[in-house]
XYZ file of C-alpha atoms in Angstrom:
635
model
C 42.386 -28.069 10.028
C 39.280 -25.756 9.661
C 39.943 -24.329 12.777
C 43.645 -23.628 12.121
C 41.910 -21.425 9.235
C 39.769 -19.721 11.181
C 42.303 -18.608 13.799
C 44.932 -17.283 10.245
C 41.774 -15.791 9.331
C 40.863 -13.537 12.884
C 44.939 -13.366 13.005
C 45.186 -11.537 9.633
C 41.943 -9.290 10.356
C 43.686 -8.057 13.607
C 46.539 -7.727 12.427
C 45.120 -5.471 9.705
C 43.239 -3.457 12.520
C 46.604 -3.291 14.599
C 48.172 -1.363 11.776
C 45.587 1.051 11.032
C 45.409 1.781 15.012
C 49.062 2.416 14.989
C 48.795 4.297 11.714
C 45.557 6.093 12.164
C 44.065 5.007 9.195
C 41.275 6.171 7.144
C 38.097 3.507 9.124
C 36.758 3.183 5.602
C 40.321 2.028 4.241
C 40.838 -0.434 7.043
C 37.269 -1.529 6.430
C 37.669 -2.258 2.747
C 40.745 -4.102 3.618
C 39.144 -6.067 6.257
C 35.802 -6.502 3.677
C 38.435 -7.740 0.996
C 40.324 -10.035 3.210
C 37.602 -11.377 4.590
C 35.405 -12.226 0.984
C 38.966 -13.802 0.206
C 38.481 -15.978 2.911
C 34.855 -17.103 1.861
C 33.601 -15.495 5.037
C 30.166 -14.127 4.522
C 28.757 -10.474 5.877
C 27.982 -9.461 7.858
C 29.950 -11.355 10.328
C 29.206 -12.106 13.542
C 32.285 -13.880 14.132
C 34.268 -10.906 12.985
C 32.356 -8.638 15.433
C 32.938 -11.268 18.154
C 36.798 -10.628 17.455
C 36.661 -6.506 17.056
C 34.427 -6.135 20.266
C 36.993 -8.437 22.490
C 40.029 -7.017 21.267
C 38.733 -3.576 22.096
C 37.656 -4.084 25.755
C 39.552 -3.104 27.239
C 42.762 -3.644 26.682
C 42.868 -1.822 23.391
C 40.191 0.917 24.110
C 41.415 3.394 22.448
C 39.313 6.585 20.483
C 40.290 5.514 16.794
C 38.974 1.495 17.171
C 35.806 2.983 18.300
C 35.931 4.853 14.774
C 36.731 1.368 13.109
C 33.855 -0.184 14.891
C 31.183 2.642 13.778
C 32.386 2.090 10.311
C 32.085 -1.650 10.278
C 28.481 -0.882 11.335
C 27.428 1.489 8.970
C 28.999 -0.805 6.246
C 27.682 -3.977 7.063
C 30.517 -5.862 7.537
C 29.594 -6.800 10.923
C 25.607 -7.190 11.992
C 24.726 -4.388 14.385
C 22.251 -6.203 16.529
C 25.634 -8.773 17.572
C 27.649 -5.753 17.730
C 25.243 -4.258 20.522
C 24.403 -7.504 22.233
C 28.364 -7.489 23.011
C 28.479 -4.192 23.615
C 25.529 -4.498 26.230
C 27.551 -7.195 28.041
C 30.989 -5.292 28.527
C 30.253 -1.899 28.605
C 27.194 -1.211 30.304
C 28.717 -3.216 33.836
C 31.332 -0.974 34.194
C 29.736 2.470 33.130
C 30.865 4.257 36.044
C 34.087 3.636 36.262
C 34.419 4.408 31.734
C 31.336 6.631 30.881
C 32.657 7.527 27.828
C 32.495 4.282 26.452
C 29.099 4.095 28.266
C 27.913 7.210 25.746
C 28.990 6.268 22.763
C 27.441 2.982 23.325
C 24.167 4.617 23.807
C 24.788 6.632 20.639
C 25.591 3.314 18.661
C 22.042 2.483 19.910
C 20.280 5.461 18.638
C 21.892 4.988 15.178
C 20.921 0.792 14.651
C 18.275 0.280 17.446
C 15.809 1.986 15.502
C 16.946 0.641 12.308
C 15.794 -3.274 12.284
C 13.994 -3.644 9.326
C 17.174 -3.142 7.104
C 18.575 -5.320 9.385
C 16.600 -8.534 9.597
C 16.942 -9.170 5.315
C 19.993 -10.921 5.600
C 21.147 -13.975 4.111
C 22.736 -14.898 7.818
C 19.648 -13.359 9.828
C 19.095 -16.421 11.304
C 22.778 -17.672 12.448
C 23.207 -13.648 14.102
C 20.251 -14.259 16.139
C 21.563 -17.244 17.402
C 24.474 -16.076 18.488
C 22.747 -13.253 20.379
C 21.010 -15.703 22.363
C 23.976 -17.244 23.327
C 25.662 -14.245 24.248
C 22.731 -12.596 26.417
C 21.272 -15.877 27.099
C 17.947 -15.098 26.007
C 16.033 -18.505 25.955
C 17.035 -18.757 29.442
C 16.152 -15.515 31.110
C 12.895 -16.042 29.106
C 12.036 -19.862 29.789
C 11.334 -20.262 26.286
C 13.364 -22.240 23.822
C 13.368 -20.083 20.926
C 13.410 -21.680 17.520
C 12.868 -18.052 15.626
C 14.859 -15.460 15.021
C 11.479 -13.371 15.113
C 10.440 -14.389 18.790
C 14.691 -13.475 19.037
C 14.416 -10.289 17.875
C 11.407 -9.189 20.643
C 13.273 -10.927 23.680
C 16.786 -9.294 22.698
C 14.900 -5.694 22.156
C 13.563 -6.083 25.513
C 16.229 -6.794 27.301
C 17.950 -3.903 25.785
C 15.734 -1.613 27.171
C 15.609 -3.272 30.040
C 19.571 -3.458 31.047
C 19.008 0.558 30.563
C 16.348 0.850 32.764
C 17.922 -1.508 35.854
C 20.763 0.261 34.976
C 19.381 4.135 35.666
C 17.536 2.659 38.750
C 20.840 1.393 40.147
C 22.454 4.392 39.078
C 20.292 6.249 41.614
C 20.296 4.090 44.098
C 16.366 3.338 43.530
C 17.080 -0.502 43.096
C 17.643 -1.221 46.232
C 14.154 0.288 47.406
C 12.646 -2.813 46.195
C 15.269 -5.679 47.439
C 13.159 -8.110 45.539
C 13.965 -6.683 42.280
C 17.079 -8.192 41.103
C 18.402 -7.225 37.363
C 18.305 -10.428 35.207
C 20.548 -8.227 33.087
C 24.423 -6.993 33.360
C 24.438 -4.293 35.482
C 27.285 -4.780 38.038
C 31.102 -5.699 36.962
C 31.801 -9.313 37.589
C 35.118 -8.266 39.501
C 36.347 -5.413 41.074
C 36.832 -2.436 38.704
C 40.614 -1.259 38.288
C 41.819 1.532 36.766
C 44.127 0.728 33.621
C 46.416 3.337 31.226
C 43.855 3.956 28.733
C 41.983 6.931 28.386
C 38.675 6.034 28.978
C 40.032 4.675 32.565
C 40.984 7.967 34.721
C 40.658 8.320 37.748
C 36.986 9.748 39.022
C 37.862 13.453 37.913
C 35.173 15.859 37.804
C 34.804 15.855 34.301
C 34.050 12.031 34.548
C 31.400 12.305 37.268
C 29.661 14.873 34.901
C 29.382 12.716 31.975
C 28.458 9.973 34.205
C 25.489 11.665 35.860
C 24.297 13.220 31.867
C 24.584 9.681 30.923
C 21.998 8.102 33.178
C 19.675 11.064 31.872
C 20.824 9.925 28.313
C 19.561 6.319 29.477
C 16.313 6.954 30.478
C 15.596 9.149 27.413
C 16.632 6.377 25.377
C 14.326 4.478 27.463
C 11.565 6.835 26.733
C 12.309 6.771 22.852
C 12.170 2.918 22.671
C 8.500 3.188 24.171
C 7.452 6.214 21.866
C 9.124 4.840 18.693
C 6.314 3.341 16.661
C 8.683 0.155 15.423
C 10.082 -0.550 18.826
C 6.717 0.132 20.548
C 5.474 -2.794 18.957
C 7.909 -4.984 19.059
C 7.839 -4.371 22.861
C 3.966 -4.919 23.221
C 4.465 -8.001 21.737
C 6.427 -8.832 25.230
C 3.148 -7.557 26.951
C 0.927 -10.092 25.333
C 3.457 -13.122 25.414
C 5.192 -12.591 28.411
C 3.090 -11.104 30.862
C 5.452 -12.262 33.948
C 8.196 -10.014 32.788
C 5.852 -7.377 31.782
C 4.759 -6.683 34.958
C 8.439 -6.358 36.207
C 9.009 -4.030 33.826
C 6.408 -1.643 34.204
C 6.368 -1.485 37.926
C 10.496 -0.463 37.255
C 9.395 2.039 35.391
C 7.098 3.409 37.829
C 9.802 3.555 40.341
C 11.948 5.363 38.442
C 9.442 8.005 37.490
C 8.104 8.389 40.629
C 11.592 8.648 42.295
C 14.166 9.506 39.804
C 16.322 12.965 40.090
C 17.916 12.581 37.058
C 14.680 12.670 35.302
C 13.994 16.375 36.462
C 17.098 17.688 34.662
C 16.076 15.676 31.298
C 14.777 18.412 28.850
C 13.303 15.705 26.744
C 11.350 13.469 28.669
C 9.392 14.349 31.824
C 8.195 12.564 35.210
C 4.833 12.730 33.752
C 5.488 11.962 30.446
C 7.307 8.691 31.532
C 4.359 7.296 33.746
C 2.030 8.101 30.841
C 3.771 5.794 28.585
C 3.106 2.896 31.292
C -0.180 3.143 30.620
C -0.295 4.208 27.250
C 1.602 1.812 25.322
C 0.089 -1.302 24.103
C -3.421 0.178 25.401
C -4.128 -1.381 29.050
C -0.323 -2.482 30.485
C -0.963 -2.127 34.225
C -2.335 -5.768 34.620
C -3.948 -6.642 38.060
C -2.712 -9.845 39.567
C -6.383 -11.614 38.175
C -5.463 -10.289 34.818
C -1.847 -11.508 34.741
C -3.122 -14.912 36.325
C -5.854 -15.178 33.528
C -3.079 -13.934 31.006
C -0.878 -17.112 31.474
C -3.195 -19.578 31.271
C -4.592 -17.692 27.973
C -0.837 -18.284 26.963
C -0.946 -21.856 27.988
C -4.215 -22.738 26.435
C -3.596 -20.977 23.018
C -0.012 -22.782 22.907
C -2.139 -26.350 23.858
C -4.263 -25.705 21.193
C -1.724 -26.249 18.528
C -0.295 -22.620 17.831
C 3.371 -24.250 17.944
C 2.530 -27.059 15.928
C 3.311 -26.883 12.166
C -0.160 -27.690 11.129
C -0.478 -29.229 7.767
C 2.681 -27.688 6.252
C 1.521 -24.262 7.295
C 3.834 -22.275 5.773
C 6.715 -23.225 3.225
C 10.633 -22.632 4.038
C 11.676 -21.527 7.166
C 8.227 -19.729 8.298
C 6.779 -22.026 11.088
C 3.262 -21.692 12.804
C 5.340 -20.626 15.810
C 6.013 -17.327 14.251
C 2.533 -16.059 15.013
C 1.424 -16.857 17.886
C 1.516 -13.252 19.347
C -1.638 -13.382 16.934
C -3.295 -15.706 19.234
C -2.965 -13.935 21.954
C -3.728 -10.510 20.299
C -7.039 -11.757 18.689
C -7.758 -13.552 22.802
C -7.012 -9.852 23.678
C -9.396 -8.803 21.981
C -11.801 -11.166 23.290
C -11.336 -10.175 26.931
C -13.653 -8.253 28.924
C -12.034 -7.085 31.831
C -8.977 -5.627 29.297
C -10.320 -1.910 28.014
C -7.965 -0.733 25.421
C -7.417 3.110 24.375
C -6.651 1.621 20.503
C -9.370 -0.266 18.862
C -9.113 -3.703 18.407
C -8.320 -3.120 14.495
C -5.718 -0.711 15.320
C -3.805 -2.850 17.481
C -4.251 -5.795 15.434
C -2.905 -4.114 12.551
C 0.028 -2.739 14.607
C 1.017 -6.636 15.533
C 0.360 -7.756 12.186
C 3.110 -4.931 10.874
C 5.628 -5.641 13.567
C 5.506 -9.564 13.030
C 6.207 -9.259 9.199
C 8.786 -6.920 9.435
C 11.036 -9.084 12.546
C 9.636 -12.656 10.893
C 10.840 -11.146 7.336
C 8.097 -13.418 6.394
C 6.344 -12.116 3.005
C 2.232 -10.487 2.891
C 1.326 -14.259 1.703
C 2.896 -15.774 3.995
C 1.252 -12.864 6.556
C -1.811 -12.968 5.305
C -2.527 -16.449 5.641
C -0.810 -16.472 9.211
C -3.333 -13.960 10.099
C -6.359 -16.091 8.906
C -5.340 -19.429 10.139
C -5.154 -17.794 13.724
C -8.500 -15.987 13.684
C -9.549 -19.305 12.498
C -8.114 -21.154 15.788
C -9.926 -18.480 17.643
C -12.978 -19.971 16.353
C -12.342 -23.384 16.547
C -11.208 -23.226 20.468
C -15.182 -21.820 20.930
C -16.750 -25.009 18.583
C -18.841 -26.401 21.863
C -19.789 -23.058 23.284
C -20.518 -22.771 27.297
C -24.032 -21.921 28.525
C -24.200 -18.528 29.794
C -25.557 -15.200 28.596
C -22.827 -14.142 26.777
C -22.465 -15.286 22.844
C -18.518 -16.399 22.771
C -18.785 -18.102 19.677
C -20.574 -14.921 17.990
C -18.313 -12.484 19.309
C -15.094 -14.779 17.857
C -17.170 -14.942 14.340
C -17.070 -11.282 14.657
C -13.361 -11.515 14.770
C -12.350 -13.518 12.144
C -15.228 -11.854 9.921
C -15.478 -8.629 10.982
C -12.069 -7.269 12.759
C -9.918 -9.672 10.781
C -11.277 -8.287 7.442
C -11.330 -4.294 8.584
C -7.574 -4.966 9.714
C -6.505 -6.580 6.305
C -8.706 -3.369 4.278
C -6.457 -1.431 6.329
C -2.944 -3.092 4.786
C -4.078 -3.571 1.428
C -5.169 0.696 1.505
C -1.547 1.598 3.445
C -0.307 -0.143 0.340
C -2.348 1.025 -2.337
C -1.679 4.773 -1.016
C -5.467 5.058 -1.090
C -7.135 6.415 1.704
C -10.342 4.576 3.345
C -12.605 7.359 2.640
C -16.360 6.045 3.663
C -17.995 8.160 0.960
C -16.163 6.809 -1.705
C -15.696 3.086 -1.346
C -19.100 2.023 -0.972
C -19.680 0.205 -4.137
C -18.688 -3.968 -4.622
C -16.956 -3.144 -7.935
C -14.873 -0.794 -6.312
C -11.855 -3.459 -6.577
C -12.736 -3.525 -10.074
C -12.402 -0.067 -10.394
C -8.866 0.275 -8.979
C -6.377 1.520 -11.245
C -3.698 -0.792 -9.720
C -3.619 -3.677 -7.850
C -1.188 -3.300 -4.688
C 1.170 -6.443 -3.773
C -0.813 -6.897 -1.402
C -4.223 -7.473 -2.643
C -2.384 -9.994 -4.647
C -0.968 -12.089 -1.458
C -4.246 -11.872 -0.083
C -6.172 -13.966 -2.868
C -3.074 -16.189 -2.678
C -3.540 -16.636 0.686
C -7.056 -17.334 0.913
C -7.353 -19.536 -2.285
C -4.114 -21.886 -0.315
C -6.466 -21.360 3.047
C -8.739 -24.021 1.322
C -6.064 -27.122 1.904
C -6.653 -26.529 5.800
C -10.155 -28.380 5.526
C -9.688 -29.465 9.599
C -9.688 -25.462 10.698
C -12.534 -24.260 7.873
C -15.356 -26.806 9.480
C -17.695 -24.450 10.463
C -19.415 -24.367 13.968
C -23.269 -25.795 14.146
C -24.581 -22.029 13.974
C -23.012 -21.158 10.872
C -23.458 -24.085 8.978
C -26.287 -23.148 6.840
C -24.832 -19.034 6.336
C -21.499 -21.139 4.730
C -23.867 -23.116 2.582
C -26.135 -20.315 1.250
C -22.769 -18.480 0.801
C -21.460 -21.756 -1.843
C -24.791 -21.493 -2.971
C -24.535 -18.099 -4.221
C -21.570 -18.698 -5.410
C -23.048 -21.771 -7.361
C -25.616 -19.833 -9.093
C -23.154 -17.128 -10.152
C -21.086 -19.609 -11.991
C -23.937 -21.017 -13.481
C -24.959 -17.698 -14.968
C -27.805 -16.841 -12.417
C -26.615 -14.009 -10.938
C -28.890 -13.320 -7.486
C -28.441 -11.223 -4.413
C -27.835 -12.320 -0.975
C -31.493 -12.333 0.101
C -32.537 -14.698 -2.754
C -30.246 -17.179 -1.890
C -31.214 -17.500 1.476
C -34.447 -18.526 0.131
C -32.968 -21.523 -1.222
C -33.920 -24.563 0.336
C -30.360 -26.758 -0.344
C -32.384 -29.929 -1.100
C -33.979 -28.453 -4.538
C -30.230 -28.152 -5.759
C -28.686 -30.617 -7.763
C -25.041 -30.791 -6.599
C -23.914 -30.889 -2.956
C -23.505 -27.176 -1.397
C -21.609 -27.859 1.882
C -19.730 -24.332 2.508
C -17.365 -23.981 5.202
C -15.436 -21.108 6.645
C -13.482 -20.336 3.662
C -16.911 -19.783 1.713
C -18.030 -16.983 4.928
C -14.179 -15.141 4.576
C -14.670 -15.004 0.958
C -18.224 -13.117 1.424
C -16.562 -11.121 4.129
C -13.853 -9.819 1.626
C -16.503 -9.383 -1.097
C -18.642 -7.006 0.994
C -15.565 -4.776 1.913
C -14.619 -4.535 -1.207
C -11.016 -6.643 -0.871
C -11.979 -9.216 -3.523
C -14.911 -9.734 -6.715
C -17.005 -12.168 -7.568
C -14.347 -13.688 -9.620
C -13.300 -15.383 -6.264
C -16.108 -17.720 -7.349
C -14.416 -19.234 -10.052
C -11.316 -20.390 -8.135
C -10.218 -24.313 -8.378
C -12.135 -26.103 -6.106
C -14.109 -22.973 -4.482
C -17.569 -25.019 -6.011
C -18.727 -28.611 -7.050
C -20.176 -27.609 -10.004
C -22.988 -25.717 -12.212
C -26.303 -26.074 -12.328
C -28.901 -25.518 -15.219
C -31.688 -23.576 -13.710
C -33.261 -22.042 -10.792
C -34.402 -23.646 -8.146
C -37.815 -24.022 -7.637
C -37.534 -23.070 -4.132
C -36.207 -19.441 -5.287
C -39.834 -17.181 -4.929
C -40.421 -14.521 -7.645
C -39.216 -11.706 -5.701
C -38.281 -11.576 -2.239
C -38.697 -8.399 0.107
C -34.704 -7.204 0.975
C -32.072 -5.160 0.228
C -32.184 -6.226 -3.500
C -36.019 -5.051 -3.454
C -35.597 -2.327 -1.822
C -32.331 -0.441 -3.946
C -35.364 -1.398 -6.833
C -37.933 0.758 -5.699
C -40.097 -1.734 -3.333
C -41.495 0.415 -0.602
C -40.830 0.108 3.229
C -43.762 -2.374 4.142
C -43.711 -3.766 7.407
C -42.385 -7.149 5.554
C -39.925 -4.946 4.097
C -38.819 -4.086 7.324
C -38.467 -7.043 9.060
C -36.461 -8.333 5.905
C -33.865 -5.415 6.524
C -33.930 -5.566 9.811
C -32.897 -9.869 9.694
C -30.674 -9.316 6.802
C -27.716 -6.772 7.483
C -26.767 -4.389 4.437
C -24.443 -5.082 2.047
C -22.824 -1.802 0.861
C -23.164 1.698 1.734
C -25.336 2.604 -1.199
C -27.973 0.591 0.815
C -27.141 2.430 4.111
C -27.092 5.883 2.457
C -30.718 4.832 0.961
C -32.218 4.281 4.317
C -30.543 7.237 5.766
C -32.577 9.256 2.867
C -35.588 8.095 3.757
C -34.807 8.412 7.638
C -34.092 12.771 6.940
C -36.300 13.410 3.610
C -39.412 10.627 3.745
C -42.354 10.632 5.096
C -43.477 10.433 8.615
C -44.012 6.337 8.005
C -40.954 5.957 6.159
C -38.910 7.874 8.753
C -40.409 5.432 11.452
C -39.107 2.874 9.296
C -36.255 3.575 8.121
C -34.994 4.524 11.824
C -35.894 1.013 12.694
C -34.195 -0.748 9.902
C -30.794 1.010 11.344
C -31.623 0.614 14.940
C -31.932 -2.404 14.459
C -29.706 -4.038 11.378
C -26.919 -6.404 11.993
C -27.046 -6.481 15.419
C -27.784 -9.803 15.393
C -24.860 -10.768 13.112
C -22.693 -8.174 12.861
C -20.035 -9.967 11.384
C -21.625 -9.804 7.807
C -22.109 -5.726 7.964
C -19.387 -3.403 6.795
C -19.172 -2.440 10.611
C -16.897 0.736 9.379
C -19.458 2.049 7.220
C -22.326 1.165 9.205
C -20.908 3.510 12.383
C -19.917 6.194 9.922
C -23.974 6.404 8.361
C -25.257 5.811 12.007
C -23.006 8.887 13.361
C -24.728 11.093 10.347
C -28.224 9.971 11.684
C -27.705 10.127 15.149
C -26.781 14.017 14.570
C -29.838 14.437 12.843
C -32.320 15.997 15.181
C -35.256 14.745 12.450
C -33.851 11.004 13.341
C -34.326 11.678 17.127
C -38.110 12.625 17.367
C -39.164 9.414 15.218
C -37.228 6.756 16.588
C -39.448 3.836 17.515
């Protein structure tokens, strides 16, 4: 019975299009009947099933100029989702190109109209349901080899192979394909059967005029190919194909090299050049050209981050229909960064940042939900280091530095993009400077959400052996601050833990906290959240001396003795103030202090450099370095 309504349903919404093809009708009357009909029918929009029906009544026996109108207008209304409406599109039209390159164009111009457009078209109620029925038209899980529960990890395999049918496409056009016998197109390229012409106008025999716009449209195709790599949007989205699927990847780019290396229709493109082209396989996403050691140590990074539990839901992870799934192209981006033989143009922020923009926008996840995804996999980078190796090089340091360091820089950078405040390292040096903000963004908001809900994952915030007593001294600061006894970072590490009262186990939470303090991202009133300590206590600790040589010491006037020095040196700075102190005394002092004070930054933080504001530190270290004073009394 529900079927039998479906079928009246398509039957009345063709024969509405049927009438207005006969008629020539206004599109946007036939679409407002169609919208009307179809809202009648408790259909909701946009409908893939509607652009199912309007794409297969069109090709090709009804192929006419004014349903291609009726098509474009049921895209730029909504009524049918644009992604489905290209997928189809894709599957007919771009097979049988030469024999209709008409249709061929304006497909291609559909594409630079919605291709570039997918923000506005992920928010929909039946986001979800479109992406599945993508996948089953392209068969994307199965060119992929990767059952895809998301419409996210949807989105990144369908914009690929997009770009992709193009490129095969141009390469086949020119006769380039066949250079390479190996390379067969997993995409529609080729009609199923034998082309024959039919009595429509966009089926002619091969006149001249047809052979024109056939040859203009392969130089139209690899344009298009060139803006999907340029585009920031679709850049990203395709990187994210770089880091998870390295196999295909690989195809890709060495298709890409063919065709700039070989391609004659590329010549006559005014757009895009030869060179220009082979750039961007090397440009985009910072190192693509993989050797076969890197693309062998690439898949088993991708097996070993998705063994680790990146798939897995863990603990409830995320609420409604985000899963843990979702990010895991953060895994792999924050392994990236952990690589050495992978040297990127973009810093590791930068591209971190760019991954964390691209996820939120195809997840349609929101900046709590982002946020937290972002910690809990800088987190797993951590944890899959607990029992570090023997060797000479610090892995479990250099993943601290991520999640403290990197991690922290990239979310300064979203919470300033959304503030519409520049990071200006001149002006943002003070710890109240959150304080001192006239308004809050969103996204500062989502952030303490996020991190005050990061405490229910106690399994992931254990800390490693080495950091165990930085996370207590960090609850232990925080201890003494709610208890009224408001000391710097140096006293507290002066604390022995077994002259206070109440227990002060910290764990990573309590180091992330610190880490957000120090760039300014949260206040101390992050001390005060539920559960963040046990308790008060009543007084100081005996343990705690008088005054201890540090930063605290030193911003009050205690000269640079050589205990003073060491104490910098151990302890890395906490704000720029301190920095721009030392950097005083390093141009303006005396010939001791200038010995001094060049040691303090030679040699600050490098031992931990995941509690220094690393952005500020370069910035004061680039003045100094310039400073020709600085040179003749370094140490």
């Amino acid at each position: 019975m529900a079927i039998s309504m479906q079928n009246t349903i398509w039957d009345s919404v063709l024969e509405i299009t049927k009438v207005a093809q006969e008629k020539g009708s206004d599109p946007l009357i036939w679409a407002l009947q169609v919208s009307s009909s179809l809202s009648s029918s408790g259909v909701g929009l946009p409908s893939p099933e509607l652009a199912n029906v309007l794409v297969s009544y069109i090709f090709w026996d009804n192929n006419m100029p004014i349903l291609w109108k009726l098509l474009e207008k049921a895209l730029a209304l909504r009524i049918v989702p644009p992604l489905m409406v290209l997928a189809l599109l894709s599957d007919r039209v771009v097979p049988c190109r030469r024999s209709r390159p008409v249709a061929y164009r304006l497909y291609m111009e559909l594409l630079k109209t919605f291709a570039f457009a997918l923000k506005g078209q992920i928010n929909v109620p039946n986001y979800e349901m479109v992406m599945k029925s993508i996948d089953g038209v392209l068969h994307l899980s199965h060119n992929f080899g990767l059952e895809a529960t998301s419409p996210g990890i949807l989105v990144v395999e369908f914009l690929y192979s997009i770009v992709s049918q193009l490129l095969d496409a141009s390469l086949d056009d020119e006769g380039l394909l066949e250079l390479i016998p190996e390379m067969k197109s997993r995409w529609a390229t080729k009609p199923q059967e034998m082309e024959i012409d039919a009595n429509d106008n966009y089926n002619q025999m091969q006149t001249e005029y047809h052979e024109k716009l056939y040859k203009m449209n392969t130089i139209m195709a690899i344009e298009m190919i060139g803006k999907f790599l340029q585009d920031k949007s679709t850049s990203r989205i395709l990187d994210l194909v770089r880091q998870n699927f390295p196999t295909h990847w690989i195809s890709f780019i060495q298709r890409l090299q063919l065709l700039g290396t070989n391609s004659s229709a590329l010549r006559n493109s005014k757009i895009l050049t030869a060179e220009d082209l082979l750039q961007l396989t090397t440009d985009s996403g910072g190192n693509i050209v993989l050797s076969r050691e890197s693309k062998t140590r690439s898949l088993q990074k991708f097996h070993s981050v998705m063994a680790s539990g990146s798939l897995v839901s863990s603990s409830g992870l995320y609420q409604g229909a985000s899963q843990s799934a979702l990010w895991l192209p953060l895994d792999l981006a924050l392994e990236d960064a952990m690589d050495g033989y992978q040297v990127n143009a973009t810093s590791a922020i930068e591209i971190i940042t760019g991954s964390i923009k691209a996820l939120q926008a195809i997840n349609g996840t929101t900046w709590h939900e982002t946020f937290l995804g972002l910690w809990v996999a800088a987190l797993r980078l951590v944890q899959r280091e607990r029992e570090p190796i023997e060797g000479p090089i610090p892995r479990l340091d250099a993943r601290l530095c991520i999640l403290l360091s990197i991690t922290t820089l990239v979310v300064a950078d979203l919470i300033a993009e959304d503030e519409n405040m520049p990071i200006d390292e001149s002006e943002c040096g003070s710890t109240n400077h959150w304080k001192e903000n006239k308004l809050s963004g969103k996204r500062r908001i989502d952030l303490v959400s996020s991190l005050q809900l990061l405490g229910d994952y106690q399994t992931l915030l254990s800390p490693p052996q080495s950091v165990v007593s930085a996370a207590n001294q960090a609850v232990a600061k925080a201890m003494l601050f709610v208890s009224g006894i408001n000391v710097g970072s140096t006293y507290s590490e002066c604390i022995s833990m077994k002259d206070l009262p109440i227990n002060c186990s910290g764990n990573m939470r309590h180091l992330i906290v610190e880490a957000c303090i120090a760039r300014s991202l949260l206040d101390t009133s992050a001390y005060f959240w539920p559960g963040y300590v046990n308790g008060c206590i009543s007084q100081i600790p005996h343990s705690m001396p008088a005054q201890v040589p540090g930063w605290s010491s030193f911003m009050k006037g205690v000269p640079l003795s050589p205990s003073m020095v060491n104490a910098l040196v151990s302890s890395p700075a906490s704000s720029l103030a301190e920095l721009e102190k030392i950097f005083e005394l390093a141009v303006k002092g005396s010939d001791d202090e200038k010995m001094s004070a060049a040691t303090v930054l030679c040699g600050a933080s490098l031992l931990r450099g995941w509690n220094i504001q690393v952005s500020r530190y370069l910035v004061t270290v680039r003045k100094i370095l310039s400073s020709e004073l600085l040179f003749r009394n370094l140490p």
